[in-house]
Amino acid sequence: MELRVLRYFLAVVQEKNITKASEKLLISQPALSKQLSDLENELGAQLFIRGHRQITLTSEGEYLRSKASEIVDLADKTTANILTDQVIGGDLTIGAGESVGMKRIIDVMGNINRDYPDVKVHLISGDANEMESKLNSGTLDFAVFMGERDLSDFNYLQIPEIDQWGVIMRQDAPLAAKKSVTSKDLLGLPILISSQAKTNNRFDNWWGNLGPKMNIMGTFTLAFNAELLVESSHSYMLTFDHLLSDNDSKVLTFRPLEPKITEPITVVWKKNTVLSKVDQLFVKRLRASLNE
């Protein structure tokens, strides 16, 4: 597969119409159609269902769309970093979930962008498994892991902040009167839990023998959206401290778990890889922030 053809493919996916895509790409419609047919022949799979006015992707087309986006983004990022190798410029891309530790990391990113305006910063949200996959594929420069994780394949810096687990609930909820929440307190209540914590069985020890009796009503990946559900459904959300915005804190409140559960926060990057100048600067400034 040629990078040029993947760009053609993504343009067609975006426009959902070969004629519109050809106009955007400044190539003829027959030439674009032939490039797409050749791509399908090369892969041995149908990528599009061609309708009268609009095309839709097959399952194979959807798979290629996700991979092609990663490949093109990586190519563009590599080109930008090479072209700006003599100065501090290019892209700085960091993937992470929501955490109190992100303030330190974002402060470092912001200071770099202020001092070197040619640096473009990108924040990608997701859980640790997604971030590790993107880090290994090269579409991320750094990932931020919350919690214990095998770091043998990475270089890393552990930052001093920690995430503390607790429960977000409405301020008028009965449990809001307590200073902390035990597993027994949550019995029979509708609970939201992060997808990663559920997959990793993070609370099995904390639940103890009450685990099978817990009412897990759903899971979430982004705390902000889950907080809206807590507000409307009077449910209880297991998440980290410091994730409530000023507006949310007028309706919702946080109580820590008892016994306490905390998670370390670690910034990681791939071993045996040459860091760009902007990546080196990020590591240098992040390390310096740890000594302040």
PDB file of C-alpha atoms in Angstrom:
ATOM      1  CA  MET A   1       0.000   0.000   0.000  1.00  0.00           C
ATOM      2  CA  GLU A   2       1.275   3.443  -0.924  1.00  0.00           C
ATOM      3  CA  LEU A   3       0.880   6.342   1.486  1.00  0.00           C
ATOM      4  CA  ARG A   4      -0.598   8.432  -1.330  1.00  0.00           C
ATOM      5  CA  VAL A   5      -3.346   5.873  -1.943  1.00  0.00           C
ATOM      6  CA  LEU A   6      -4.161   5.712   1.760  1.00  0.00           C
ATOM      7  CA  ARG A   7      -4.629   9.488   1.714  1.00  0.00           C
ATOM      8  CA  TYR A   8      -6.989   9.076  -1.255  1.00  0.00           C
ATOM      9  CA  PHE A   9      -8.901   6.393   0.626  1.00  0.00           C
ATOM     10  CA  LEU A  10      -9.275   8.590   3.733  1.00  0.00           C
ATOM     11  CA  ALA A  11     -10.455  11.539   1.624  1.00  0.00           C
ATOM     12  CA  VAL A  12     -13.202   9.374   0.121  1.00  0.00           C
ATOM     13  CA  VAL A  13     -14.183   8.141   3.584  1.00  0.00           C
ATOM     14  CA  GLN A  14     -14.442  11.736   4.809  1.00  0.00           C
ATOM     15  CA  GLU A  15     -16.431  13.003   1.833  1.00  0.00           C
ATOM     16  CA  LYS A  16     -18.537   9.807   1.483  1.00  0.00           C
ATOM     17  CA  ASN A  17     -18.549  10.506  -2.224  1.00  0.00           C
ATOM     18  CA  ILE A  18     -15.899   9.759  -4.852  1.00  0.00           C
ATOM     19  CA  THR A  19     -16.733  12.787  -7.019  1.00  0.00           C
ATOM     20  CA  LYS A  20     -16.457  15.211  -4.083  1.00  0.00           C
ATOM     21  CA  ALA A  21     -13.242  13.551  -2.943  1.00  0.00           C
ATOM     22  CA  SER A  22     -11.722  13.829  -6.429  1.00  0.00           C
ATOM     23  CA  GLU A  23     -12.498  17.562  -6.475  1.00  0.00           C
ATOM     24  CA  LYS A  24     -10.868  17.992  -3.068  1.00  0.00           C
ATOM     25  CA  LEU A  25      -7.801  15.989  -4.144  1.00  0.00           C
ATOM     26  CA  LEU A  26      -7.592  17.753  -7.540  1.00  0.00           C
ATOM     27  CA  ILE A  27      -7.545  14.497  -9.497  1.00  0.00           C
ATOM     28  CA  SER A  28     -10.074  13.137 -11.964  1.00  0.00           C
ATOM     29  CA  GLN A  29     -12.935  10.979 -10.744  1.00  0.00           C
ATOM     30  CA  PRO A  30     -12.020   8.020 -13.044  1.00  0.00           C
ATOM     31  CA  ALA A  31      -8.401   8.119 -11.829  1.00  0.00           C
ATOM     32  CA  LEU A  32      -9.513   8.113  -8.181  1.00  0.00           C
ATOM     33  CA  SER A  33     -11.973   5.262  -8.804  1.00  0.00           C
ATOM     34  CA  LYS A  34      -9.195   3.209 -10.394  1.00  0.00           C
ATOM     35  CA  GLN A  35      -6.852   3.847  -7.434  1.00  0.00           C
ATOM     36  CA  LEU A  36      -9.539   2.606  -5.049  1.00  0.00           C
ATOM     37  CA  SER A  37     -10.293  -0.456  -7.173  1.00  0.00           C
ATOM     38  CA  ASP A  38      -6.578  -1.259  -7.350  1.00  0.00           C
ATOM     39  CA  LEU A  39      -6.396  -0.945  -3.554  1.00  0.00           C
ATOM     40  CA  GLU A  40      -9.298  -3.368  -3.136  1.00  0.00           C
ATOM     41  CA  ASN A  41      -7.659  -5.800  -5.552  1.00  0.00           C
ATOM     42  CA  GLU A  42      -4.355  -5.517  -3.694  1.00  0.00           C
ATOM     43  CA  LEU A  43      -6.026  -6.274  -0.366  1.00  0.00           C
ATOM     44  CA  GLY A  44      -8.401  -8.865  -1.783  1.00  0.00           C
ATOM     45  CA  ALA A  45     -11.356  -7.257  -0.014  1.00  0.00           C
ATOM     46  CA  GLN A  46     -14.260  -4.944  -0.805  1.00  0.00           C
ATOM     47  CA  LEU A  47     -13.808  -1.693   1.086  1.00  0.00           C
ATOM     48  CA  PHE A  48     -16.860   0.265  -0.062  1.00  0.00           C
ATOM     49  CA  ILE A  49     -20.527  -0.259  -0.769  1.00  0.00           C
ATOM     50  CA  ARG A  50     -21.126   2.178  -3.608  1.00  0.00           C
ATOM     51  CA  GLY A  51     -24.557   3.805  -3.433  1.00  0.00           C
ATOM     52  CA  HIS A  52     -26.137   6.250  -5.881  1.00  0.00           C
ATOM     53  CA  ARG A  53     -25.258   9.366  -3.863  1.00  0.00           C
ATOM     54  CA  GLN A  54     -23.089   8.107  -1.040  1.00  0.00           C
ATOM     55  CA  ILE A  55     -20.663   5.326  -0.274  1.00  0.00           C
ATOM     56  CA  THR A  56     -20.478   3.369   2.971  1.00  0.00           C
ATOM     57  CA  LEU A  57     -17.669   1.263   4.363  1.00  0.00           C
ATOM     58  CA  THR A  58     -17.679  -2.487   4.711  1.00  0.00           C
ATOM     59  CA  SER A  59     -16.263  -4.019   7.894  1.00  0.00           C
ATOM     60  CA  GLU A  60     -12.928  -4.398   6.062  1.00  0.00           C
ATOM     61  CA  GLY A  61     -13.152  -0.749   5.043  1.00  0.00           C
ATOM     62  CA  GLU A  62     -13.756   0.332   8.645  1.00  0.00           C
ATOM     63  CA  TYR A  63     -10.708  -1.628   9.764  1.00  0.00           C
ATOM     64  CA  LEU A  64      -8.544  -0.032   7.069  1.00  0.00           C
ATOM     65  CA  ARG A  65      -9.876   3.419   7.957  1.00  0.00           C
ATOM     66  CA  SER A  66      -8.637   3.120  11.559  1.00  0.00           C
ATOM     67  CA  LYS A  67      -5.243   1.743  10.541  1.00  0.00           C
ATOM     68  CA  ALA A  68      -4.801   4.165   7.627  1.00  0.00           C
ATOM     69  CA  SER A  69      -5.448   7.109   9.945  1.00  0.00           C
ATOM     70  CA  GLU A  70      -2.697   5.898  12.278  1.00  0.00           C
ATOM     71  CA  ILE A  71      -0.269   5.322   9.407  1.00  0.00           C
ATOM     72  CA  VAL A  72      -0.875   8.734   7.814  1.00  0.00           C
ATOM     73  CA  ASP A  73      -0.688  10.536  11.173  1.00  0.00           C
ATOM     74  CA  LEU A  74       2.599   8.802  11.959  1.00  0.00           C
ATOM     75  CA  ALA A  75       4.033   9.684   8.529  1.00  0.00           C
ATOM     76  CA  ASP A  76       3.014  13.336   8.889  1.00  0.00           C
ATOM     77  CA  LYS A  77       4.411  13.518  12.406  1.00  0.00           C
ATOM     78  CA  THR A  78       7.712  11.940  11.355  1.00  0.00           C
ATOM     79  CA  THR A  79       8.063  14.339   8.427  1.00  0.00           C
ATOM     80  CA  ALA A  80       7.319  17.359  10.611  1.00  0.00           C
ATOM     81  CA  ASN A  81       9.869  16.309  13.226  1.00  0.00           C
ATOM     82  CA  ILE A  82      12.590  15.686  10.640  1.00  0.00           C
ATOM     83  CA  LEU A  83      11.967  19.020   8.905  1.00  0.00           C
ATOM     84  CA  THR A  84      12.273  20.844  12.232  1.00  0.00           C
ATOM     85  CA  ASP A  85      15.188  18.799  13.569  1.00  0.00           C
ATOM     86  CA  GLN A  86      17.507  21.812  13.602  1.00  0.00           C
ATOM     87  CA  VAL A  87      15.137  23.799  15.819  1.00  0.00           C
ATOM     88  CA  ILE A  88      12.734  22.970  18.608  1.00  0.00           C
ATOM     89  CA  GLY A  89       9.535  22.255  16.727  1.00  0.00           C
ATOM     90  CA  GLY A  90       7.248  19.487  15.561  1.00  0.00           C
ATOM     91  CA  ASP A  91       4.581  17.563  17.450  1.00  0.00           C
ATOM     92  CA  LEU A  92       4.424  16.462  21.068  1.00  0.00           C
ATOM     93  CA  THR A  93       1.727  13.825  21.515  1.00  0.00           C
ATOM     94  CA  ILE A  94       0.756  12.421  24.909  1.00  0.00           C
ATOM     95  CA  GLY A  95      -1.965   9.892  25.715  1.00  0.00           C
ATOM     96  CA  ALA A  96      -3.581   9.589  29.115  1.00  0.00           C
ATOM     97  CA  GLY A  97      -6.713   9.104  31.115  1.00  0.00           C
ATOM     98  CA  GLU A  98      -8.161  11.649  33.535  1.00  0.00           C
ATOM     99  CA  SER A  99      -5.989  12.214  36.585  1.00  0.00           C
ATOM    100  CA  VAL A 100      -4.761  14.849  39.031  1.00  0.00           C
ATOM    101  CA  GLY A 101      -1.252  14.136  37.743  1.00  0.00           C
ATOM    102  CA  MET A 102      -2.111  15.582  34.347  1.00  0.00           C
ATOM    103  CA  LYS A 103      -1.826  19.139  35.704  1.00  0.00           C
ATOM    104  CA  ARG A 104       1.954  18.808  36.101  1.00  0.00           C
ATOM    105  CA  ILE A 105       2.288  17.229  32.669  1.00  0.00           C
ATOM    106  CA  ILE A 106       0.066  19.808  30.947  1.00  0.00           C
ATOM    107  CA  ASP A 107       1.974  22.628  32.667  1.00  0.00           C
ATOM    108  CA  VAL A 108       5.208  21.278  31.183  1.00  0.00           C
ATOM    109  CA  MET A 109       3.599  20.960  27.744  1.00  0.00           C
ATOM    110  CA  GLY A 110       2.176  24.471  27.972  1.00  0.00           C
ATOM    111  CA  ASN A 111       5.523  25.975  28.966  1.00  0.00           C
ATOM    112  CA  ILE A 112       7.220  24.280  26.019  1.00  0.00           C
ATOM    113  CA  ASN A 113       4.593  25.607  23.630  1.00  0.00           C
ATOM    114  CA  ARG A 114       4.953  29.098  25.096  1.00  0.00           C
ATOM    115  CA  ASP A 115       8.746  29.070  24.713  1.00  0.00           C
ATOM    116  CA  TYR A 116       8.720  27.308  21.334  1.00  0.00           C
ATOM    117  CA  PRO A 117       5.571  28.275  19.383  1.00  0.00           C
ATOM    118  CA  ASP A 118       6.489  25.899  16.540  1.00  0.00           C
ATOM    119  CA  VAL A 119       5.749  22.968  18.857  1.00  0.00           C
ATOM    120  CA  LYS A 120       2.224  21.618  18.450  1.00  0.00           C
ATOM    121  CA  VAL A 121       0.873  19.713  21.439  1.00  0.00           C
ATOM    122  CA  HIS A 122      -1.700  16.921  21.218  1.00  0.00           C
ATOM    123  CA  LEU A 123      -3.572  15.221  24.073  1.00  0.00           C
ATOM    124  CA  ILE A 124      -5.159  11.837  23.374  1.00  0.00           C
ATOM    125  CA  SER A 125      -7.657  10.393  25.868  1.00  0.00           C
ATOM    126  CA  GLY A 126      -8.097   6.709  26.612  1.00  0.00           C
ATOM    127  CA  ASP A 127      -7.387   3.921  29.060  1.00  0.00           C
ATOM    128  CA  ALA A 128      -3.960   2.416  29.672  1.00  0.00           C
ATOM    129  CA  ASN A 129      -4.404  -0.485  27.243  1.00  0.00           C
ATOM    130  CA  GLU A 130      -5.315   1.886  24.402  1.00  0.00           C
ATOM    131  CA  MET A 131      -2.428   4.204  25.239  1.00  0.00           C
ATOM    132  CA  GLU A 132       0.106   1.365  25.374  1.00  0.00           C
ATOM    133  CA  SER A 133      -1.047   0.124  21.970  1.00  0.00           C
ATOM    134  CA  LYS A 134      -0.702   3.602  20.443  1.00  0.00           C
ATOM    135  CA  LEU A 135       2.682   4.080  22.107  1.00  0.00           C
ATOM    136  CA  ASN A 136       3.964   0.819  20.638  1.00  0.00           C
ATOM    137  CA  SER A 137       2.605   1.716  17.189  1.00  0.00           C
ATOM    138  CA  GLY A 138       4.404   5.055  17.280  1.00  0.00           C
ATOM    139  CA  THR A 139       1.342   7.306  17.162  1.00  0.00           C
ATOM    140  CA  LEU A 140       2.087   8.537  20.704  1.00  0.00           C
ATOM    141  CA  ASP A 141       5.357   9.968  22.002  1.00  0.00           C
ATOM    142  CA  PHE A 142       4.446   9.435  25.652  1.00  0.00           C
ATOM    143  CA  ALA A 143       1.708   7.747  27.647  1.00  0.00           C
ATOM    144  CA  VAL A 144       0.591   8.329  31.221  1.00  0.00           C
ATOM    145  CA  PHE A 145      -0.308   5.219  33.196  1.00  0.00           C
ATOM    146  CA  MET A 146      -2.355   5.358  36.382  1.00  0.00           C
ATOM    147  CA  GLY A 147      -1.817   2.310  38.567  1.00  0.00           C
ATOM    148  CA  GLU A 148       0.644  -0.552  38.732  1.00  0.00           C
ATOM    149  CA  ARG A 149       1.722  -1.853  35.322  1.00  0.00           C
ATOM    150  CA  ASP A 150       4.595  -3.805  33.785  1.00  0.00           C
ATOM    151  CA  LEU A 151       7.100  -1.150  32.700  1.00  0.00           C
ATOM    152  CA  SER A 152       9.943  -3.429  31.621  1.00  0.00           C
ATOM    153  CA  ASP A 153       9.538  -2.453  27.946  1.00  0.00           C
ATOM    154  CA  PHE A 154       9.569   1.290  28.634  1.00  0.00           C
ATOM    155  CA  ASN A 155      11.595   4.175  29.934  1.00  0.00           C
ATOM    156  CA  TYR A 156       9.608   6.040  32.556  1.00  0.00           C
ATOM    157  CA  LEU A 157       9.369   8.767  35.169  1.00  0.00           C
ATOM    158  CA  GLN A 158       7.063   8.360  38.146  1.00  0.00           C
ATOM    159  CA  ILE A 159       5.618  11.661  39.284  1.00  0.00           C
ATOM    160  CA  PRO A 160       4.925  12.451  42.962  1.00  0.00           C
ATOM    161  CA  GLU A 161       1.172  12.943  42.620  1.00  0.00           C
ATOM    162  CA  ILE A 162      -1.062   9.939  43.275  1.00  0.00           C
ATOM    163  CA  ASP A 163      -4.668   9.211  42.380  1.00  0.00           C
ATOM    164  CA  GLN A 164      -7.020   8.326  45.222  1.00  0.00           C
ATOM    165  CA  TRP A 165     -10.135   6.277  44.558  1.00  0.00           C
ATOM    166  CA  GLY A 166     -13.467   7.368  45.904  1.00  0.00           C
ATOM    167  CA  VAL A 167     -17.131   7.846  45.085  1.00  0.00           C
ATOM    168  CA  ILE A 168     -18.748  10.763  43.278  1.00  0.00           C
ATOM    169  CA  MET A 169     -22.403  11.198  44.204  1.00  0.00           C
ATOM    170  CA  ARG A 170     -25.053  13.880  44.424  1.00  0.00           C
ATOM    171  CA  GLN A 171     -24.694  16.212  47.388  1.00  0.00           C
ATOM    172  CA  ASP A 172     -28.200  15.233  48.508  1.00  0.00           C
ATOM    173  CA  ALA A 173     -27.313  11.510  48.526  1.00  0.00           C
ATOM    174  CA  PRO A 174     -27.466   9.813  51.952  1.00  0.00           C
ATOM    175  CA  LEU A 175     -23.812   8.755  51.708  1.00  0.00           C
ATOM    176  CA  ALA A 176     -22.732  12.393  51.291  1.00  0.00           C
ATOM    177  CA  ALA A 177     -23.104  12.754  55.067  1.00  0.00           C
ATOM    178  CA  LYS A 178     -20.211  10.325  55.590  1.00  0.00           C
ATOM    179  CA  LYS A 179     -16.498  11.308  55.512  1.00  0.00           C
ATOM    180  CA  SER A 180     -15.556   8.106  53.658  1.00  0.00           C
ATOM    181  CA  VAL A 181     -17.298   5.184  51.976  1.00  0.00           C
ATOM    182  CA  THR A 182     -16.909   1.475  52.687  1.00  0.00           C
ATOM    183  CA  SER A 183     -17.923  -1.408  50.467  1.00  0.00           C
ATOM    184  CA  LYS A 184     -20.798  -2.172  52.850  1.00  0.00           C
ATOM    185  CA  ASP A 185     -22.114   1.380  52.334  1.00  0.00           C
ATOM    186  CA  LEU A 186     -22.524   0.701  48.598  1.00  0.00           C
ATOM    187  CA  LEU A 187     -24.583  -2.467  48.921  1.00  0.00           C
ATOM    188  CA  GLY A 188     -27.773  -2.221  46.869  1.00  0.00           C
ATOM    189  CA  LEU A 189     -26.838   1.133  45.314  1.00  0.00           C
ATOM    190  CA  PRO A 190     -26.451   1.631  41.515  1.00  0.00           C
ATOM    191  CA  ILE A 191     -22.716   1.897  40.834  1.00  0.00           C
ATOM    192  CA  LEU A 192     -20.775   3.163  37.808  1.00  0.00           C
ATOM    193  CA  ILE A 193     -17.208   1.909  37.431  1.00  0.00           C
ATOM    194  CA  SER A 194     -14.482   2.679  34.897  1.00  0.00           C
ATOM    195  CA  SER A 195     -14.147   0.121  32.109  1.00  0.00           C
ATOM    196  CA  GLN A 196     -10.465  -0.432  32.849  1.00  0.00           C
ATOM    197  CA  ALA A 197     -11.024  -0.947  36.581  1.00  0.00           C
ATOM    198  CA  LYS A 198     -13.755  -3.473  35.843  1.00  0.00           C
ATOM    199  CA  THR A 199     -11.608  -5.346  33.305  1.00  0.00           C
ATOM    200  CA  ASN A 200      -8.666  -5.428  35.723  1.00  0.00           C
ATOM    201  CA  ASN A 201     -10.870  -6.484  38.673  1.00  0.00           C
ATOM    202  CA  ARG A 202      -9.383  -3.532  40.545  1.00  0.00           C
ATOM    203  CA  PHE A 203     -11.906  -3.637  43.397  1.00  0.00           C
ATOM    204  CA  ASP A 204     -12.090  -7.385  43.996  1.00  0.00           C
ATOM    205  CA  ASN A 205     -10.017  -7.175  47.183  1.00  0.00           C
ATOM    206  CA  TRP A 206     -11.788  -4.022  48.348  1.00  0.00           C
ATOM    207  CA  TRP A 207     -15.253  -5.524  47.810  1.00  0.00           C
ATOM    208  CA  GLY A 208     -14.197  -8.665  49.646  1.00  0.00           C
ATOM    209  CA  ASN A 209     -17.009 -11.201  49.929  1.00  0.00           C
ATOM    210  CA  LEU A 210     -19.535  -8.458  49.095  1.00  0.00           C
ATOM    211  CA  GLY A 211     -18.373  -8.284  45.464  1.00  0.00           C
ATOM    212  CA  PRO A 212     -21.064 -10.576  43.987  1.00  0.00           C
ATOM    213  CA  LYS A 213     -23.761  -8.495  45.693  1.00  0.00           C
ATOM    214  CA  MET A 214     -22.669  -5.175  44.205  1.00  0.00           C
ATOM    215  CA  ASN A 215     -25.062  -3.545  41.724  1.00  0.00           C
ATOM    216  CA  ILE A 216     -22.763  -2.474  38.848  1.00  0.00           C
ATOM    217  CA  MET A 217     -25.213  -0.576  36.644  1.00  0.00           C
ATOM    218  CA  GLY A 218     -22.670   0.396  33.982  1.00  0.00           C
ATOM    219  CA  THR A 219     -19.154   1.398  32.984  1.00  0.00           C
ATOM    220  CA  PHE A 220     -17.507   4.532  31.594  1.00  0.00           C
ATOM    221  CA  THR A 221     -14.268   5.731  29.998  1.00  0.00           C
ATOM    222  CA  LEU A 222     -14.614   9.515  30.441  1.00  0.00           C
ATOM    223  CA  ALA A 223     -15.451  10.795  33.914  1.00  0.00           C
ATOM    224  CA  PHE A 224     -17.199  13.947  32.669  1.00  0.00           C
ATOM    225  CA  ASN A 225     -19.903  12.016  30.828  1.00  0.00           C
ATOM    226  CA  ALA A 226     -20.368   9.637  33.754  1.00  0.00           C
ATOM    227  CA  GLU A 227     -20.793  12.579  36.125  1.00  0.00           C
ATOM    228  CA  LEU A 228     -23.760  13.729  34.061  1.00  0.00           C
ATOM    229  CA  LEU A 229     -25.302  10.282  34.540  1.00  0.00           C
ATOM    230  CA  VAL A 230     -24.658  10.400  38.293  1.00  0.00           C
ATOM    231  CA  GLU A 231     -26.461  13.730  38.457  1.00  0.00           C
ATOM    232  CA  SER A 232     -29.502  12.554  36.500  1.00  0.00           C
ATOM    233  CA  SER A 233     -29.814   8.965  37.739  1.00  0.00           C
ATOM    234  CA  HIS A 234     -28.781   9.375  41.415  1.00  0.00           C
ATOM    235  CA  SER A 235     -26.132   6.693  40.899  1.00  0.00           C
ATOM    236  CA  TYR A 236     -22.685   6.383  42.518  1.00  0.00           C
ATOM    237  CA  MET A 237     -19.476   6.599  40.520  1.00  0.00           C
ATOM    238  CA  LEU A 238     -16.178   4.990  41.525  1.00  0.00           C
ATOM    239  CA  THR A 239     -13.412   7.225  40.216  1.00  0.00           C
ATOM    240  CA  PHE A 240     -10.376   9.331  41.141  1.00  0.00           C
ATOM    241  CA  ASP A 241     -10.391  12.441  43.293  1.00  0.00           C
ATOM    242  CA  HIS A 242      -9.973  15.949  41.780  1.00  0.00           C
ATOM    243  CA  LEU A 243     -12.060  15.222  38.666  1.00  0.00           C
ATOM    244  CA  LEU A 244     -15.045  17.372  39.622  1.00  0.00           C
ATOM    245  CA  SER A 245     -15.226  20.745  37.870  1.00  0.00           C
ATOM    246  CA  ASP A 246     -16.327  23.861  39.757  1.00  0.00           C
ATOM    247  CA  ASN A 247     -19.759  23.636  38.136  1.00  0.00           C
ATOM    248  CA  ASP A 248     -20.128  19.925  38.901  1.00  0.00           C
ATOM    249  CA  SER A 249     -19.115  20.429  42.551  1.00  0.00           C
ATOM    250  CA  LYS A 250     -22.242  22.533  43.100  1.00  0.00           C
ATOM    251  CA  VAL A 251     -24.366  19.414  42.580  1.00  0.00           C
ATOM    252  CA  LEU A 252     -21.951  16.513  43.105  1.00  0.00           C
ATOM    253  CA  THR A 253     -19.432  15.666  45.797  1.00  0.00           C
ATOM    254  CA  PHE A 254     -16.554  13.209  46.323  1.00  0.00           C
ATOM    255  CA  ARG A 255     -15.911  10.870  49.251  1.00  0.00           C
ATOM    256  CA  PRO A 256     -12.770   8.694  49.525  1.00  0.00           C
ATOM    257  CA  LEU A 257     -12.918   4.937  49.916  1.00  0.00           C
ATOM    258  CA  GLU A 258     -12.205   3.301  53.230  1.00  0.00           C
ATOM    259  CA  PRO A 259      -9.845   1.447  53.372  1.00  0.00           C
ATOM    260  CA  LYS A 260      -7.951   3.868  51.129  1.00  0.00           C
ATOM    261  CA  ILE A 261      -6.957   2.844  47.574  1.00  0.00           C
ATOM    262  CA  THR A 262      -4.388   4.923  45.654  1.00  0.00           C
ATOM    263  CA  GLU A 263      -2.634   4.605  42.302  1.00  0.00           C
ATOM    264  CA  PRO A 264       0.846   5.760  41.210  1.00  0.00           C
ATOM    265  CA  ILE A 265       1.117   7.958  38.088  1.00  0.00           C
ATOM    266  CA  THR A 266       3.881   7.193  35.598  1.00  0.00           C
ATOM    267  CA  VAL A 267       4.949   8.872  32.342  1.00  0.00           C
ATOM    268  CA  VAL A 268       6.384   6.281  29.921  1.00  0.00           C
ATOM    269  CA  TRP A 269       8.004   6.190  26.499  1.00  0.00           C
ATOM    270  CA  LYS A 270       9.442   3.450  24.320  1.00  0.00           C
ATOM    271  CA  LYS A 271      12.875   2.002  24.941  1.00  0.00           C
ATOM    272  CA  ASN A 272      15.428   1.769  22.138  1.00  0.00           C
ATOM    273  CA  THR A 273      13.980   4.685  20.211  1.00  0.00           C
ATOM    274  CA  VAL A 274      15.552   8.008  19.261  1.00  0.00           C
ATOM    275  CA  LEU A 275      13.604  10.867  20.784  1.00  0.00           C
ATOM    276  CA  SER A 276      13.009  13.995  18.718  1.00  0.00           C
ATOM    277  CA  LYS A 277      14.338  17.277  20.093  1.00  0.00           C
ATOM    278  CA  VAL A 278      10.942  18.284  21.397  1.00  0.00           C
ATOM    279  CA  ASP A 279      10.522  14.883  23.094  1.00  0.00           C
ATOM    280  CA  GLN A 280      13.950  15.262  24.706  1.00  0.00           C
ATOM    281  CA  LEU A 281      12.957  18.729  25.911  1.00  0.00           C
ATOM    282  CA  PHE A 282       9.743  17.360  27.424  1.00  0.00           C
ATOM    283  CA  VAL A 283      11.640  14.674  29.364  1.00  0.00           C
ATOM    284  CA  LYS A 284      14.215  17.226  30.533  1.00  0.00           C
ATOM    285  CA  ARG A 285      11.593  19.680  31.754  1.00  0.00           C
ATOM    286  CA  LEU A 286       9.408  17.027  33.341  1.00  0.00           C
ATOM    287  CA  ARG A 287      12.420  15.642  35.212  1.00  0.00           C
ATOM    288  CA  ALA A 288      13.349  19.166  36.337  1.00  0.00           C
ATOM    289  CA  SER A 289       9.803  19.701  37.646  1.00  0.00           C
ATOM    290  CA  LEU A 290      10.230  16.664  39.895  1.00  0.00           C
ATOM    291  CA  ASN A 291      13.185  18.355  41.620  1.00  0.00           C
ATOM    292  CA  GLU A 292      11.440  21.681  42.233  1.00  0.00           C
TER     293      GLU A 292
END
